[in-house]
Tab-separated table of C-alpha atoms in Angstrom:
chain	number	residue	atom	x	y	z
A	37	MET	CA	0.000	0.000	0.000
A	38	ASP	CA	1.281	3.492	-0.833
A	39	LYS	CA	2.176	5.687	2.111
A	40	VAL	CA	-0.751	7.928	3.036
A	41	ASN	CA	0.047	11.501	4.105
A	42	LEU	CA	-2.110	12.317	7.120
A	43	SER	CA	-0.552	15.738	7.731
A	44	GLY	CA	-3.107	17.439	5.453
A	45	LEU	CA	-5.941	16.535	7.814
A	46	ASN	CA	-6.713	18.438	10.994
A	47	LYS	CA	-7.982	16.913	14.237
A	48	VAL	CA	-11.660	17.546	13.401
A	49	GLU	CA	-11.349	15.959	9.948
A	50	LYS	CA	-9.609	12.903	11.395
A	51	SER	CA	-12.304	12.640	14.052
A	52	ILE	CA	-15.088	12.760	11.451
A	53	LEU	CA	-13.376	10.047	9.422
A	54	MET	CA	-12.896	7.874	12.497
A	55	GLU	CA	-16.628	8.106	13.233
A	56	LEU	CA	-17.285	6.477	9.855
A	57	THR	CA	-15.339	3.331	10.689
A	58	ASP	CA	-18.246	0.931	11.098
A	59	PHE	CA	-21.304	2.965	10.172
A	60	ASN	CA	-22.153	5.988	8.107
A	61	SER	CA	-22.948	9.151	10.039
A	62	SER	CA	-25.458	11.964	9.755
A	63	LEU	CA	-24.755	15.690	9.858
A	64	ARG	CA	-26.755	15.731	13.068
A	65	GLN	CA	-24.324	13.269	14.665
A	66	VAL	CA	-21.344	15.341	13.501
A	67	ALA	CA	-22.959	18.427	15.065
A	68	ILE	CA	-23.545	16.585	18.342
A	69	ASP	CA	-19.949	15.350	18.398
A	70	MET	CA	-18.652	18.876	17.714
A	71	HIS	CA	-20.825	20.271	20.503
A	72	PHE	CA	-19.295	18.009	23.131
A	73	GLU	CA	-15.748	18.048	21.772
A	74	ASP	CA	-15.120	21.777	22.205
A	75	THR	CA	-17.286	23.412	24.843
A	76	CYS	CA	-15.469	26.759	24.543
A	77	LYS	CA	-16.611	27.584	21.000
A	78	SER	CA	-19.926	29.227	20.209
A	79	VAL	CA	-22.562	27.089	18.487
A	80	GLY	CA	-22.107	29.090	15.271
A	81	LYS	CA	-18.336	28.529	15.329
A	82	LYS	CA	-18.846	24.798	15.919
A	83	PHE	CA	-21.099	24.515	12.866
A	84	GLU	CA	-18.641	26.541	10.790
A	85	THR	CA	-15.785	24.249	11.856
A	86	ALA	CA	-17.813	21.124	11.090
A	87	GLU	CA	-18.992	22.447	7.718
A	88	ASN	CA	-15.453	23.431	6.697
A	89	ALA	CA	-14.099	20.027	7.757
A	90	ILE	CA	-16.761	18.150	5.788
A	91	ILE	CA	-16.216	20.325	2.709
A	92	HIS	CA	-12.460	19.701	2.903
A	93	LEU	CA	-13.002	15.939	3.212
A	94	LEU	CA	-15.371	16.089	0.214
A	95	GLU	CA	-12.777	18.048	-1.786
A	96	LEU	CA	-10.133	15.444	-0.960
A	97	GLY	CA	-12.482	12.689	-2.096
A	98	LEU	CA	-12.383	10.972	1.296
A	99	ILE	CA	-16.113	11.110	2.008
A	100	SER	CA	-19.363	11.494	0.142
A	101	ILE	CA	-22.839	12.500	1.179
A	102	GLN	CA	-25.387	9.871	0.254
A	103	LYS	CA	-29.106	10.446	-0.171
A	104	ASN	CA	-30.633	7.130	0.837
A	105	LYS	CA	-34.278	6.347	0.262
A	106	TYR	CA	-35.746	3.556	2.333
A	107	THR	CA	-38.981	1.681	1.878
A	108	GLU	CA	-41.174	0.183	4.561
A	109	ILE	CA	-42.245	-3.402	4.073
A	110	PRO	CA	-44.561	-5.643	6.124
A	111	ASN	CA	-43.478	-6.499	9.672
A	112	ASN	CA	-42.221	-2.912	10.161
A	113	GLU	CA	-38.975	-3.633	8.342
A	114	ILE	CA	-37.201	-0.893	6.448
A	115	LEU	CA	-35.015	-1.639	3.446
A	116	LEU	CA	-32.722	0.560	1.388
A	117	ALA	CA	-34.515	1.167	-1.906
A	118	LYS	CA	-32.171	3.673	-3.543
A	119	SER	CA	-28.845	5.315	-2.754
A	120	GLU	CA	-27.548	8.348	-4.610
A	121	GLU	CA	-24.250	10.157	-4.067
A	122	LEU	CA	-24.672	13.914	-4.038
A	123	SER	CA	-22.412	15.877	-6.364
A	124	PHE	CA	-19.893	18.169	-4.694
A	125	GLN	CA	-22.068	21.223	-5.428
A	126	ALA	CA	-25.248	19.515	-4.193
A	127	ALA	CA	-23.425	18.395	-1.037
A	128	LYS	CA	-22.192	21.949	-0.361
A	129	GLU	CA	-25.726	23.274	-0.864
A	130	HIS	CA	-27.096	20.611	1.506
A	131	LEU	CA	-24.548	21.650	4.145
A	132	ARG	CA	-25.586	25.302	3.937
A	133	HIS	CA	-29.111	24.694	5.271
A	134	PRO	CA	-29.189	24.610	9.096
A	135	ALA	CA	-32.270	22.357	9.118
A	136	ASN	CA	-30.204	19.607	7.472
A	137	TRP	CA	-27.937	19.546	10.530
A	138	MET	CA	-30.838	19.066	12.936
A	139	SER	CA	-32.505	16.029	11.404
A	140	ASP	CA	-31.218	12.726	10.078
A	141	HIS	CA	-33.903	12.533	7.401
A	142	GLY	CA	-34.865	14.708	4.470
A	143	MET	CA	-37.631	17.263	4.775
A	144	GLU	CA	-39.707	15.627	2.051
A	145	SER	CA	-39.950	12.230	3.764
A	146	ASP	CA	-39.093	10.372	6.956
A	147	LEU	CA	-37.769	7.568	4.738
A	148	ILE	CA	-35.057	9.683	3.082
A	149	TYR	CA	-31.818	9.976	5.016
A	150	PHE	CA	-28.657	11.887	4.223
A	151	GLU	CA	-25.544	10.113	5.429
A	152	ILE	CA	-21.833	10.792	5.300
A	153	ALA	CA	-19.909	7.761	4.072
A	154	PRO	CA	-16.217	7.109	3.452
A	155	THR	CA	-15.175	6.655	-0.169
A	156	ASP	CA	-12.720	3.928	-1.192
A	157	ARG	CA	-9.960	6.512	-0.852
A	158	GLY	CA	-11.338	7.463	2.567
A	159	GLU	CA	-11.160	3.816	3.647
A	160	VAL	CA	-7.446	3.785	2.751
A	161	VAL	CA	-6.904	6.894	4.873
A	162	LEU	CA	-8.881	5.329	7.722
A	163	ASP	CA	-6.610	2.276	7.592
A	164	ALA	CA	-3.583	4.592	7.766
A	165	LEU	CA	-5.084	6.465	10.729
A	166	PHE	CA	-5.593	3.244	12.656
A	167	GLU	CA	-2.126	2.012	11.724
A	168	TYR	CA	-0.636	5.298	12.966
A	169	GLN	CA	-2.621	5.113	16.216
A	170	ALA	CA	-1.474	1.549	16.797
A	171	LYS	CA	2.158	2.693	16.563
A	172	THR	CA	1.770	5.616	18.979
């Protein structure tokens, strides 16, 4: 595996990536994590930091924002019906709306969720992060 340069990522960006290890995450979860991680910053500054970190990770191609549509089937089960990766511009627009940070699902339906997911490249960086942590 090629050596991965982790120096271009700040602490917040690394933290967001680490949260995606086993499961995708929502903007709401990122906001909650930011709230408890730095209690000295104002709420507005926390959102700005989180938004900038996510945009940088998107620019680097390490994460994507997925629009997932689920369908309800008998026995109260919910299945993924469709998953669509937002373009960079659509993702930036999605990030700009404060309501999208407060809810896991889309405004048009309770069965549409927006999730942050690592890309293949992001998975490689995650592996490097864990390898680095294991050595320190």
